[in-house]
Amino acid sequence: MSKTAESEGALETRGIEPVPDAERTAKTRELFPTWVAANISVLLLTMGASLVVAYKLNFWQAVVVAIAAPVVSYGLVGLIGIAGKRGGAPGMALSRAVFGQRGNLLPGSLIWVARWGWETINAVTGAYAVLTVLDILFGIKQNNFLVIVTLLLFVVATFAISGLGINAVQKCNKYATYLFGVFSVLVLIYLIVDTDWSKVFHQPAGSTSLMVAGIGMIAAGGVSWIPTSPDFTRYLPRTASAAAIVRNSIGGAGIVVLPMVLMGAVMAVSTPDLASAADPVSFLGDFLPLWIAVPYLLIALVGMLLINAMSMYSAGFTAQTLGFKVPRHWAVSINALISLIFGAILMLVATSFMGSFIAFLSLLAVAFSAWVGVFGADMFTRKHYDAAALIDTTRSSAYWYKGGFSPAAVIAWALGLVAGLLFTSSDWFSGPLASNNFLGEYGLGWVVTIVVSGLLYLVLPKPADTTTAPDETESAEPLAV
């Protein structure tokens, strides 16, 4: 991230208040390593394996899934990120202009709680990586005490990075991108040489419905980043290219998702247990030679740290929009504590990590998609965000609307959420319309959520916008990329 008055120091002190134009000197190309780092996760390997083992897809179908998923999900990440450079504020702060100062508490609370689960999953995966390395190098076996210690160390490290702010997060992302690229090439070379490719290419094709459902499963991870996308674009100048924001979002994610998912799919042909491993990373120690497995697991650990750091960085803003009157770095500590508690429960009690993870992803996608539909539809007509109104939570705010609520946004969000859940099926929950129809069979509950909430918002009468644009050139900027 380019240096600004807020990011030159070690600690970013700016909270949810919009960034002044003079400090918005970032470059769109810096988004590329941001979304690379957001996907450095061995969970993509296990999801790639699930495409072969659980979804019964062949290699070429897995290729289609691995390409389509980041294009769909991170295309939306990039589009919503445009709002960040327009308003200079975090996503959940900009959301006040759409839902109203009080109305924003509804989707904000749900997204904040959903982020607890995402951060818990990442913390658990990072702790498993540490435990696996200790076992491989020193023969130290996992026990309950060691589980808690490794989880605690991981969460503390995550808190340290996210607490420092955007400059620390972006610098770590940049270096992690280089390291991950080098070791991913090594793993790819090993797989190319060691894999029985005739067995890989002779896998029978699976159904189209499961291929589409696989796209939804992989895309769900990207969908979870959509509300936080403006958090990483708010330091961009208003004149930054919208097309470049979308392009770098898709490119950064795709360059990781494609090879990782395909590596998982290839590994699963000879090691099908990969798709259902209780410990999602220990299999690498058995599958890969020691000289590759150890450094790759360490890089994966760094990736998990950065994913969680990015998530907690944004969660701090969400906590502030919900009314926590504490500095951003202390707001981050709330999520750190929650992920520590939930992570310990998951590692010590849960019997099926991947089952819990896939079930969580399916519900998470719906929870985030309801906000995406309303906020995204609003972007098509909104030309600017009023900085003063965003941070004014009193009745005098231009974004107070009716009793603090925008009825159109809240109604569209709620009905979209219900509609999506009706068509969603997981191990934890199955909607009454999740079977015996096209949408349920193809796992498109989250798509239903976006479409229903977005269309409803567009047709419902909305409060008049009484604010004025800070710059006439900005107000004329089109959304098209």
Coordinates of N, CA, C and O in Angstrom, one line a residue, residues 42-206:
V42 N -4.5 -24.2 2.5 CA -4.5 -25.6 2.1 C -6.0 -26.1 2.1 O -6.2 -27.2 1.6
L43 N -6.9 -25.3 2.6 CA -8.3 -25.8 2.5 C -8.8 -25.8 1.0 O -9.7 -26.6 0.7
L44 N -8.1 -25.1 0.1 CA -8.4 -25.2 -1.3 C -8.1 -26.5 -1.8 O -8.7 -27.0 -2.7
L45 N -7.0 -27.1 -1.3 CA -6.6 -28.5 -1.7 C -7.7 -29.5 -1.3 O -8.1 -30.3 -2.1
T46 N -8.2 -29.4 -0.1 CA -9.2 -30.3 0.4 C -10.5 -30.1 -0.4 O -11.3 -31.0 -0.7
M47 N -10.8 -28.8 -0.7 CA -12.0 -28.6 -1.5 C -11.9 -29.1 -2.9 O -12.8 -29.6 -3.5
G48 N -10.7 -29.0 -3.5 CA -10.4 -29.6 -4.8 C -10.5 -31.1 -4.7 O -11.1 -31.7 -5.7
A49 N -10.1 -31.7 -3.7 CA -10.3 -33.2 -3.5 C -11.7 -33.5 -3.4 O -12.2 -34.6 -3.9
S50 N -12.5 -32.7 -2.7 CA -14.0 -32.9 -2.6 C -14.7 -33.0 -4.0 O -15.6 -33.7 -4.1
L51 N -14.2 -32.2 -4.9 CA -14.8 -32.2 -6.2 C -14.7 -33.5 -6.9 O -15.6 -34.0 -7.6
V52 N -13.6 -34.3 -6.6 CA -13.4 -35.6 -7.2 C -14.1 -36.7 -6.3 O -14.8 -37.6 -6.9
V53 N -13.9 -36.6 -5.0 CA -14.4 -37.7 -4.1 C -15.9 -37.5 -3.9 O -16.7 -38.5 -4.0
A54 N -16.3 -36.3 -3.4 CA -17.7 -36.2 -3.1 C -18.6 -35.8 -4.2 O -19.8 -36.3 -4.3
Y55 N -18.1 -34.9 -5.1 CA -18.9 -34.5 -6.3 C -18.8 -35.3 -7.5 O -19.5 -35.1 -8.5
K56 N -17.8 -36.3 -7.5 CA -17.6 -37.2 -8.6 C -17.3 -36.5 -9.9 O -17.7 -37.0 -11.0
L57 N -16.5 -35.4 -9.9 CA -16.2 -34.7 -11.1 C -14.8 -35.3 -11.6 O -14.0 -35.8 -10.9
N58 N -14.6 -35.2 -13.0 CA -13.3 -35.6 -13.5 C -12.4 -34.3 -13.6 O -12.8 -33.2 -13.2
F59 N -11.2 -34.5 -14.1 CA -10.2 -33.5 -14.1 C -10.7 -32.3 -14.8 O -10.5 -31.1 -14.4
W60 N -11.2 -32.4 -16.0 CA -11.6 -31.3 -16.9 C -12.8 -30.5 -16.3 O -12.9 -29.3 -16.4
Q61 N -13.7 -31.2 -15.6 CA -14.7 -30.5 -14.9 C -14.2 -29.7 -13.7 O -14.6 -28.6 -13.5
A62 N -13.2 -30.3 -13.1 CA -12.5 -29.5 -12.0 C -11.8 -28.3 -12.5 O -11.8 -27.2 -11.8
V63 N -11.3 -28.3 -13.7 CA -10.7 -27.2 -14.3 C -11.7 -26.1 -14.5 O -11.5 -24.9 -14.2
V64 N -12.9 -26.4 -15.0 CA -14.0 -25.5 -15.2 C -14.4 -24.8 -13.9 O -14.5 -23.6 -13.8
V65 N -14.5 -25.7 -12.9 CA -14.9 -25.2 -11.6 C -13.8 -24.2 -11.0 O -14.2 -23.1 -10.5
A66 N -12.6 -24.6 -11.2 CA -11.5 -23.8 -10.6 C -11.3 -22.5 -11.3 O -10.8 -21.5 -10.8
I67 N -11.7 -22.4 -12.6 CA -11.7 -21.1 -13.3 C -12.9 -20.2 -13.0 O -12.8 -19.0 -12.8
A68 N -14.1 -20.9 -13.1 CA -15.3 -20.1 -12.9 C -15.5 -19.6 -11.5 O -16.0 -18.4 -11.4
A69 N -15.1 -20.3 -10.5 CA -15.4 -19.9 -9.1 C -14.8 -18.5 -8.8 O -15.4 -17.6 -8.3
P70 N -13.4 -18.4 -9.0 CA -12.9 -17.0 -8.7 C -13.3 -15.9 -9.6 O -13.4 -14.8 -9.2
V71 N -13.7 -16.2 -10.9 CA -14.2 -15.2 -11.7 C -15.5 -14.7 -11.2 O -15.7 -13.4 -11.2
V72 N -16.4 -15.6 -10.8 CA -17.7 -15.2 -10.3 C -17.6 -14.4 -8.9 O -18.0 -13.3 -8.8
S73 N -16.9 -15.1 -8.0 CA -16.9 -14.5 -6.6 C -16.0 -13.3 -6.5 O -16.4 -12.2 -5.9
Y74 N -14.8 -13.3 -7.1 CA -13.9 -12.1 -7.0 C -14.2 -11.1 -8.0 O -13.8 -9.9 -7.9
G75 N -15.0 -11.4 -9.0 CA -15.6 -10.4 -9.9 C -16.5 -9.5 -9.0 O -16.5 -8.3 -9.1
L76 N -17.3 -10.1 -8.2 CA -18.2 -9.4 -7.3 C -17.4 -8.6 -6.2 O -17.7 -7.5 -5.8
V77 N -16.3 -9.2 -5.8 CA -15.4 -8.6 -4.8 C -14.9 -7.3 -5.4 O -14.9 -6.2 -4.8
G78 N -14.4 -7.3 -6.7 CA -13.9 -6.2 -7.4 C -15.0 -5.1 -7.6 O -14.8 -3.9 -7.4
L79 N -16.2 -5.5 -8.0 CA -17.3 -4.6 -8.2 C -17.6 -3.8 -7.0 O -17.8 -2.6 -7.0
I80 N -17.8 -4.5 -5.9 CA -18.2 -3.9 -4.6 C -17.0 -3.0 -4.1 O -17.2 -2.0 -3.5
G81 N -15.8 -3.4 -4.5 CA -14.6 -2.7 -4.1 C -14.6 -1.3 -4.7 O -14.0 -0.3 -4.1
I82 N -15.3 -1.1 -5.8 CA -15.4 0.3 -6.4 C -16.0 1.3 -5.4 O -15.7 2.4 -5.4
A83 N -16.9 0.8 -4.5 CA -17.5 1.7 -3.6 C -16.5 2.2 -2.6 O -16.6 3.4 -2.1
G84 N -15.5 1.5 -2.3 CA -14.4 1.9 -1.4 C -13.7 3.1 -1.9 O -13.4 4.1 -1.2
K85 N -13.3 3.1 -3.2 CA -12.6 4.3 -3.7 C -13.6 5.5 -4.0 O -13.2 6.6 -4.0
R86 N -14.9 5.2 -4.1 CA -15.8 6.3 -4.2 C -16.0 7.0 -2.8 O -16.1 8.2 -2.7
G87 N -16.2 6.2 -1.8 CA -16.5 6.8 -0.5 C -15.4 6.9 0.5 O -15.5 7.5 1.5
G88 N -14.3 6.1 0.2 CA -13.1 6.2 1.1 C -13.3 5.6 2.5 O -12.6 6.0 3.4
A89 N -14.3 4.8 2.7 CA -14.6 4.2 4.0 C -14.8 2.7 3.9 O -14.9 2.1 2.8
P90 N -14.7 2.0 5.0 CA -14.9 0.5 5.0 C -16.3 0.2 4.5 O -17.2 1.0 4.6
G91 N -16.4 -1.1 4.1 CA -17.7 -1.5 3.5 C -18.9 -1.4 4.4 O -19.9 -0.9 4.0
M92 N -18.7 -1.8 5.7 CA -19.9 -1.7 6.6 C -20.2 -0.3 7.1 O -21.3 -0.1 7.6
A93 N -19.2 0.6 6.9 CA -19.5 2.0 7.1 C -20.3 2.6 6.0 O -21.3 3.3 6.1
L94 N -19.9 2.3 4.7 CA -20.6 2.7 3.5 C -22.0 2.1 3.5 O -23.0 2.8 3.0
S95 N -22.2 1.0 4.1 CA -23.5 0.3 4.2 C -24.5 1.1 4.9 O -25.7 1.0 4.7
R96 N -24.1 2.1 5.8 CA -25.0 2.9 6.5 C -25.8 3.8 5.5 O -27.0 4.1 5.8
A97 N -25.2 4.2 4.4 CA -25.9 5.0 3.4 C -27.0 4.2 2.7 O -27.9 4.8 2.2
V98 N -26.9 2.9 2.8 CA -27.9 2.1 2.1 C -29.0 1.7 3.1 O -30.2 1.8 2.7
F99 N -28.6 1.2 4.2 CA -29.6 0.6 5.2 C -30.1 1.6 6.2 O -31.1 1.3 6.9
G100 N -29.4 2.7 6.4 CA -29.7 3.6 7.5 C -28.9 3.4 8.7 O -28.3 2.3 8.8
Q101 N -28.7 4.3 9.5 CA -27.8 4.2 10.7 C -28.2 3.0 11.6 O -27.4 2.3 12.1
R102 N -29.5 2.8 11.8 CA -29.9 1.7 12.6 C -30.1 0.5 11.8 O -29.8 -0.6 12.3
G103 N -30.7 0.6 10.6 CA -30.9 -0.5 9.8 C -29.7 -1.3 9.5 O -29.7 -2.5 9.3
N104 N -28.5 -0.6 9.4 CA -27.3 -1.2 9.1 C -26.8 -2.2 10.2 O -26.0 -3.1 10.0
L105 N -27.4 -2.1 11.4 CA -27.0 -3.0 12.5 C -27.5 -4.4 12.2 O -26.9 -5.4 12.7
L106 N -28.5 -4.6 11.4 CA -29.1 -5.9 11.1 C -28.1 -6.7 10.3 O -27.6 -7.8 10.7
P107 N -27.8 -6.3 9.0 CA -26.8 -7.1 8.2 C -25.4 -7.0 8.9 O -24.7 -8.0 8.8
G108 N -25.1 -5.9 9.5 CA -23.8 -5.8 10.1 C -23.5 -6.9 11.2 O -22.5 -7.5 11.3
S109 N -24.6 -7.1 12.0 CA -24.5 -8.1 13.1 C -24.3 -9.5 12.5 O -23.5 -10.3 13.0
L110 N -25.1 -9.8 11.5 CA -25.0 -11.1 10.9 C -23.7 -11.4 10.3 O -23.1 -12.4 10.4
I111 N -23.2 -10.4 9.5 CA -21.9 -10.5 8.9 C -20.8 -10.6 9.9 O -19.8 -11.4 9.7
W112 N -20.9 -9.9 11.0 CA -19.9 -10.0 12.1 C -19.8 -11.4 12.7 O -18.8 -11.9 12.9
V113 N -21.0 -11.9 13.0 CA -21.1 -13.3 13.5 C -20.6 -14.3 12.6 O -19.8 -15.2 12.9
A114 N -20.9 -14.2 11.3 CA -20.4 -15.1 10.3 C -18.9 -15.0 10.2 O -18.3 -16.1 9.9
R115 N -18.4 -13.8 10.3 CA -16.9 -13.7 10.3 C -16.2 -14.4 11.4 O -15.1 -14.9 11.3
W116 N -16.9 -14.6 12.6 CA -16.3 -15.4 13.7 C -16.0 -16.8 13.2 O -15.0 -17.3 13.4
G117 N -17.0 -17.4 12.5 CA -16.8 -18.7 12.0 C -15.7 -18.8 11.0 O -14.9 -19.8 11.0
W118 N -15.6 -17.9 10.1 CA -14.5 -17.9 9.1 C -13.1 -17.8 9.8 O -12.2 -18.5 9.4
E119 N -13.0 -16.9 10.7 CA -11.8 -16.7 11.4 C -11.4 -17.9 12.3 O -10.2 -18.3 12.4
T120 N -12.4 -18.6 12.8 CA -12.2 -19.8 13.6 C -11.7 -20.9 12.7 O -10.7 -21.6 13.1
I121 N -12.3 -21.1 11.5 CA -11.8 -22.1 10.6 C -10.3 -21.9 10.2 O -9.5 -22.8 10.2
N122 N -10.0 -20.6 9.9 CA -8.6 -20.3 9.6 C -7.6 -20.5 10.7 O -6.5 -21.0 10.5
A123 N -8.0 -20.1 11.9 CA -7.2 -20.3 13.1 C -6.9 -21.8 13.3 O -5.8 -22.2 13.6
V124 N -8.0 -22.6 13.2 CA -7.8 -24.1 13.4 C -6.9 -24.7 12.3 O -6.0 -25.5 12.6
T125 N -7.0 -24.2 11.1 CA -6.2 -24.7 10.0 C -4.7 -24.3 10.2 O -3.8 -25.2 10.0
G126 N -4.5 -23.1 10.7 CA -3.1 -22.7 11.0 C -2.5 -23.5 12.1 O -1.4 -23.9 12.1
A127 N -3.3 -23.7 13.2 CA -2.8 -24.5 14.3 C -2.5 -25.9 13.9 O -1.5 -26.5 14.3
Y128 N -3.3 -26.5 13.0 CA -3.0 -27.9 12.5 C -1.7 -27.9 11.7 O -1.0 -28.8 11.7
A129 N -1.4 -26.8 10.9 CA -0.2 -26.7 10.2 C 1.0 -26.7 11.2 O 2.0 -27.4 10.9
V130 N 0.9 -26.0 12.3 CA 2.0 -26.0 13.2 C 2.2 -27.4 13.8 O 3.3 -27.9 14.0
L131 N 1.1 -28.0 14.2 CA 1.1 -29.3 14.8 C 1.7 -30.4 13.9 O 2.5 -31.3 14.3
T132 N 1.4 -30.3 12.6 CA 1.9 -31.2 11.6 C 3.4 -31.0 11.4 O 4.2 -32.0 11.4
V133 N 3.9 -29.8 11.4 CA 5.4 -29.5 11.3 C 6.1 -30.0 12.5 O 7.2 -30.7 12.4
L134 N 5.6 -29.8 13.7 CA 6.2 -30.4 14.9 C 6.3 -31.9 14.9 O 7.3 -32.5 15.3
D135 N 5.3 -32.5 14.4 CA 5.3 -34.0 14.3 C 6.3 -34.5 13.3 O 7.1 -35.4 13.5
I136 N 6.3 -33.8 12.1 CA 7.3 -34.2 11.0 C 8.7 -34.0 11.5 O 9.6 -34.9 11.3
L137 N 9.0 -32.9 12.0 CA 10.4 -32.5 12.3 C 10.9 -33.1 13.6 O 12.1 -33.5 13.7
F138 N 10.1 -33.1 14.6 CA 10.5 -33.5 16.0 C 9.8 -34.7 16.6 O 10.1 -35.1 17.7
G139 N 8.8 -35.2 15.9 CA 8.1 -36.4 16.4 C 7.2 -36.0 17.6 O 6.8 -36.9 18.3
I140 N 6.9 -34.8 17.7 CA 6.0 -34.3 18.8 C 4.5 -34.6 18.4 O 4.0 -34.0 17.5
K141 N 3.9 -35.4 19.2 CA 2.5 -35.8 18.8 C 1.5 -34.8 19.4 O 1.7 -34.2 20.4
Q142 N 0.4 -34.7 18.7 CA -0.7 -33.8 19.2 C -1.3 -34.2 20.5 O -1.6 -35.4 20.7
N143 N -1.5 -33.3 21.4 CA -2.3 -33.5 22.6 C -3.1 -32.2 22.9 O -2.9 -31.2 22.3
N144 N -4.0 -32.3 23.8 CA -4.9 -31.2 24.1 C -4.2 -29.9 24.5 O -4.5 -28.8 24.1
F145 N -3.1 -30.1 25.3 CA -2.4 -28.9 25.8 C -1.7 -28.3 24.6 O -1.7 -27.0 24.4
L146 N -1.1 -29.1 23.7 CA -0.4 -28.5 22.6 C -1.4 -27.9 21.6 O -1.0 -26.9 21.0
V147 N -2.5 -28.4 21.5 CA -3.6 -27.8 20.6 C -3.9 -26.4 21.1 O -3.9 -25.5 20.3
I148 N -4.1 -26.2 22.4 CA -4.4 -24.9 22.9 C -3.3 -23.9 22.7 O -3.5 -22.8 22.4
V149 N -2.0 -24.4 23.0 CA -0.9 -23.5 22.9 C -0.7 -23.1 21.4 O -0.5 -21.9 21.2
T150 N -0.7 -24.0 20.5 CA -0.5 -23.6 19.1 C -1.6 -22.7 18.6 O -1.4 -21.7 17.8
L151 N -2.9 -23.0 19.0 CA -4.0 -22.1 18.6 C -3.8 -20.7 19.2 O -4.1 -19.7 18.5
L152 N -3.4 -20.6 20.5 CA -3.2 -19.3 21.1 C -2.1 -18.5 20.4 O -2.3 -17.3 20.1
L153 N -1.0 -19.2 20.1 CA 0.1 -18.5 19.4 C -0.4 -18.0 18.0 O 0.0 -16.9 17.6
F154 N -1.1 -18.8 17.3 CA -1.6 -18.4 16.0 C -2.5 -17.2 16.1 O -2.4 -16.2 15.4
V155 N -3.5 -17.2 17.1 CA -4.4 -16.1 17.2 C -3.7 -14.8 17.6 O -4.0 -13.7 17.2
V156 N -2.7 -14.9 18.5 CA -1.9 -13.8 19.0 C -1.2 -13.1 17.8 O -1.1 -11.9 17.6
A157 N -0.5 -14.0 17.0 CA 0.2 -13.5 15.8 C -0.8 -12.8 14.8 O -0.4 -11.7 14.3
T158 N -1.9 -13.4 14.6 CA -2.9 -12.8 13.8 C -3.3 -11.4 14.3 O -3.4 -10.4 13.5
F159 N -3.6 -11.3 15.6 CA -4.0 -10.1 16.2 C -2.9 -9.0 16.0 O -3.2 -7.8 15.8
A160 N -1.7 -9.4 16.2 CA -0.6 -8.4 16.0 C -0.5 -7.8 14.7 O -0.4 -6.6 14.5
I161 N -0.7 -8.6 13.6 CA -0.7 -8.1 12.2 C -1.9 -7.2 12.0 O -1.7 -6.1 11.5
S162 N -3.1 -7.7 12.3 CA -4.3 -7.0 12.0 C -4.4 -5.7 12.8 O -4.9 -4.7 12.4
G163 N -3.9 -5.8 14.0 CA -4.0 -4.7 14.9 C -3.1 -3.5 14.4 O -3.5 -2.3 14.6
L164 N -2.0 -3.8 13.8 CA -1.1 -2.7 13.3 C -1.8 -2.0 12.1 O -1.6 -0.8 12.0
G165 N -2.6 -2.7 11.3 CA -3.4 -2.0 10.3 C -3.0 -2.3 8.9 O -2.2 -3.2 8.6
I166 N -3.4 -1.5 8.0 CA -3.4 -1.7 6.5 C -1.9 -1.8 6.0 O -1.6 -2.7 5.2
N167 N -1.0 -1.0 6.5 CA 0.3 -1.0 6.0 C 1.0 -2.4 6.3 O 1.7 -3.0 5.5
A168 N 0.8 -2.8 7.6 CA 1.4 -4.1 8.0 C 0.8 -5.3 7.2 O 1.5 -6.2 6.7
V169 N -0.5 -5.2 7.0 CA -1.2 -6.3 6.3 C -0.7 -6.4 4.9 O -0.4 -7.4 4.3
Q170 N -0.6 -5.2 4.2 CA -0.2 -5.2 2.8 C 1.2 -5.6 2.6 O 1.6 -6.3 1.6
K171 N 2.1 -5.2 3.5 CA 3.5 -5.6 3.4 C 3.7 -7.1 3.5 O 4.4 -7.7 2.7
C172 N 3.0 -7.7 4.5 CA 3.0 -9.1 4.7 C 2.5 -9.8 3.5 O 3.0 -10.9 3.0
N173 N 1.4 -9.3 2.9 CA 0.8 -9.9 1.7 C 1.7 -10.0 0.6 O 1.8 -11.0 -0.2
K174 N 2.5 -8.9 0.4 CA 3.4 -8.8 -0.8 C 4.5 -9.9 -0.7 O 4.7 -10.7 -1.6
Y175 N 5.1 -10.0 0.5 CA 6.2 -11.0 0.6 C 5.7 -12.5 0.6 O 6.3 -13.4 0.1
A176 N 4.5 -12.7 1.2 CA 3.9 -14.0 1.2 C 3.6 -14.5 -0.2 O 3.6 -15.6 -0.5
T177 N 3.2 -13.5 -1.1 CA 2.8 -13.9 -2.4 C 4.1 -14.5 -3.1 O 4.0 -15.5 -3.8
Y178 N 5.2 -13.8 -3.0 CA 6.4 -14.4 -3.6 C 6.8 -15.8 -3.1 O 7.1 -16.7 -3.8
L179 N 6.8 -15.9 -1.7 CA 7.1 -17.2 -1.1 C 6.2 -18.3 -1.6 O 6.6 -19.4 -1.9
F180 N 4.9 -18.0 -1.5 CA 3.9 -19.0 -1.9 C 4.1 -19.4 -3.4 O 3.9 -20.6 -3.7
G181 N 4.4 -18.5 -4.2 CA 4.5 -18.8 -5.6 C 5.7 -19.7 -5.9 O 5.6 -20.7 -6.6
V182 N 6.8 -19.5 -5.2 CA 8.0 -20.4 -5.4 C 7.7 -21.8 -4.9 O 7.9 -22.8 -5.7
F183 N 7.1 -22.0 -3.8 CA 6.9 -23.3 -3.2 C 5.7 -24.0 -3.9 O 5.7 -25.2 -4.0
S184 N 4.7 -23.3 -4.4 CA 3.7 -23.9 -5.2 C 4.2 -24.5 -6.5 O 3.7 -25.5 -6.9
V185 N 5.2 -23.8 -7.1 CA 5.8 -24.3 -8.3 C 6.5 -25.6 -8.0 O 6.4 -26.6 -8.8
L186 N 7.2 -25.7 -6.9 CA 7.8 -27.0 -6.5 C 6.8 -28.1 -6.3 O 7.1 -29.2 -6.8
V187 N 5.7 -27.8 -5.7 CA 4.7 -28.8 -5.5 C 4.1 -29.3 -6.8 O 3.9 -30.5 -7.1
L188 N 3.9 -28.3 -7.7 CA 3.4 -28.6 -9.0 C 4.3 -29.5 -9.8 O 3.9 -30.5 -10.5
I189 N 5.6 -29.2 -9.8 CA 6.6 -30.0 -10.5 C 6.6 -31.4 -9.9 O 6.6 -32.4 -10.6
Y190 N 6.5 -31.6 -8.6 CA 6.5 -32.9 -8.0 C 5.3 -33.7 -8.4 O 5.4 -34.9 -8.7
L191 N 4.1 -33.0 -8.4 CA 2.9 -33.7 -8.8 C 3.0 -34.1 -10.3 O 2.5 -35.2 -10.7
I192 N 3.5 -33.3 -11.1 CA 3.6 -33.6 -12.6 C 4.5 -34.9 -12.8 O 4.1 -35.7 -13.6
V193 N 5.6 -35.0 -12.0 CA 6.5 -36.1 -12.2 C 5.9 -37.3 -11.5 O 6.0 -38.5 -12.0
D194 N 5.3 -37.2 -10.4 CA 4.9 -38.4 -9.5 C 3.5 -38.9 -9.8 O 3.2 -40.0 -9.4
T195 N 2.6 -38.2 -10.4 CA 1.2 -38.6 -10.6 C 1.0 -39.5 -11.7 O 1.7 -39.4 -12.8
D196 N 0.2 -40.5 -11.5 CA -0.3 -41.4 -12.6 C -1.4 -40.7 -13.4 O -2.5 -40.8 -13.1
W197 N -0.9 -40.0 -14.4 CA -1.9 -39.2 -15.2 C -2.9 -39.9 -16.0 O -4.0 -39.4 -16.2
S198 N -2.6 -41.2 -16.3 CA -3.6 -42.0 -17.0 C -4.8 -42.2 -16.1 O -5.9 -42.2 -16.6
K199 N -4.5 -42.4 -14.9 CA -5.6 -42.7 -13.9 C -6.4 -41.4 -13.7 O -7.6 -41.4 -13.6
V200 N -5.7 -40.2 -13.7 CA -6.4 -39.0 -13.5 C -7.3 -38.7 -14.7 O -8.5 -38.3 -14.5
F201 N -6.8 -38.9 -15.9 CA -7.6 -38.5 -17.1 C -8.7 -39.5 -17.4 O -9.5 -39.2 -18.3
H202 N -8.6 -40.7 -16.8 CA -9.7 -41.7 -17.1 C -10.8 -41.7 -16.1 O -11.6 -42.6 -16.1
Q203 N -10.8 -40.7 -15.2 CA -11.9 -40.5 -14.3 C -13.2 -40.2 -15.0 O -13.2 -39.3 -15.9
P204 N -14.3 -40.9 -14.7 CA -15.6 -40.6 -15.5 C -16.1 -39.2 -15.1 O -15.9 -38.7 -14.0
A205 N -16.8 -38.6 -16.0 CA -17.4 -37.3 -15.7 C -18.6 -37.3 -14.8 O -19.3 -38.3 -14.8
G206 N -18.7 -36.3 -14.0 CA -19.9 -36.2 -13.1 C -21.0 -35.4 -13.7 O -20.9 -35.0 -14.8

